[in-house]
Amino acid sequence: VYKVDVNGRDVEGPLSIRVNLSHTVAQYRAVIARKLKLNPKTILIGMTVHKDSAKLLQNDDATLEDEHFIEYCKVFVTTVPQQTGDDPEQYYARFRSFMQRLDHLVSLYILLPNMEPDTLESLSIPRLSKETLATIAAADNPMAAAAGDSNSEDSSLSDNDRTLVEDDFVHIKLNGDLHLTNGSNGALSNGVKCTTATTPTTNGGFKNDDDNDDDDDEDAKLAEMLQECRAQEYYFKVTPLDTTTTGSSSNNGSSNNTNGSTADDSSTRSHSTDSQKLIQVLIDKRSCNAYLKYRLQPYLQISMDYFKVFSSDVLCPTNDSANLLKELDYKDDDRLALVLGRVLRKGEYKLNVSYVNVNDMTEEMDNTAFLCSTIVKNGDLIGQIKADILASLPTTLGEAAKKYAHLHSNNCRLRRKGIKYLSNVYKDDERIGKDITMLSSVDVFLQEVDDLASLTPIDINDVVLLVRRWYPSEMKLGKFQEILFTDKLELTKHLSRISGIPEENVEYVKIPQTTLHRDSVLNIQNGLQWTSTPQHADDCQIYCVGTLLYYRDSKEPLKELTPEERKELTKKDGRTSSTYSPRKERALKIYLDASPKKADD
């Protein structure tokens, strides 16, 4: 049941009321009046029937079954104004017209993130300018329609629903600049500027005409859809909810009880939490996701480019730009979540950048220091992306950036994160979309390298490998090392050169990275397939970038372990081999009770 103000074009609710179909309209009116604390003699009840059709319930003696009530139908209640010069039939007609517009209304609950200024600043999310907010507030006067009660239907919903600037619906003035809805103005994320920000020089002069055409087409479609939603005057309203108390919400409007129960009750549900703010949104579900986000802008005071809305039961929300033009696919009482962050356009990718130095690497790669997130676009040059990241660290990290002050373009590079360790090397002269393909969100490392030139692949067969020396006499693995495996040097010779092991004694083994754990130290010496076969980069395709190799001196004796040492190594393997701890399964116990009492039952 929705309570509506016909003159003010306002809607409250919904409230769920269960009744029996055998109840009369008069009894139903009394129930609604008691729930809404209204005078039953002054309320008018209506309901939507069929498509874009509504009727008034004016026959008090008719039963709800006679009025063709169905489960979850929408019922609207309004208070008839007293002592007005209007013809009652005109008021009834406006009520029916308003109900028709609300036939597709859906009630959603959205959890809001922390919107404090410090949070927005840390994410580099600008607020809408005061000028824009003032313009929107002037256009969104809830009582604008009250003065035009005698006007035609054109002033019905749009007078209250108009939060949009009349002259320009698609663009909102953001900090003094016209800002297109999907944000191509160099958005920032965690303090890192989007490398596609303003000028083509950022991309080294590279310009992808196909991408630009796609962007223009996407913007045109979005503008057309938003204009259509406005022309249809789809209803929209935001209501902040009190998160300190249990809120009452609807259960899909009004429903009737067909099981013969004569009791009526209001279905309530708590939609509040202690740590997050909650709002209720009433919106016409025929509109699109872009319209929902656009109409939330005045309430959030930030551009729709900087937040995403998705169902709260989605574990891994994806980029929502592909869903902007789709109709809302939500039901009454659906719970949504709002996440702050720059919305990716077509051809844009989010890089989550962490720091790594191979010399300091450990098994726990999940503990690497996170630096920032940045947004890149097809055509961007890796060298420029790296330079932008380095330049942004003081702003992003503050005092913590001093730890990385020694980094510059000639002693670090970008690497893609692999299943466990490092993967593809992104060279400075490569471009996103041309030389490098990416998913919408990619984890990368800003890797510090002491001698970058000697560890940068040049030929197509060059491969950067991770190696660790195994010391049998100490039963331990050495530190991680990195080598460039090329056609010019055979593998065993290369390993001999960096370790001092005689070439004829070098043995190595490839370690698969299909899992997050490594083999037990107790299993390395005799449980792996060690080999000393000479190999070159051009005659072996089994090595990919980031492959891990163990190598050893085949003549080095194996340490004899005491029981205590073996036990300690076993414990250490359990701590470092994997962070994944599967839940132990318990056997199902089935008891058979063959007592006479149970048998008689």
XYZ file of C-alpha atoms in Angstrom, residues 60 160 212 368 429 481 509 530:
8
model
C -17.915 -0.212 0.165
C 8.319 16.939 -8.558
C 36.996 7.199 -30.043
C 53.223 -7.173 -0.795
C 57.513 0.910 -25.431
C 66.735 -14.483 -8.084
C 63.749 -28.492 -12.020
C 65.853 -32.883 -11.368
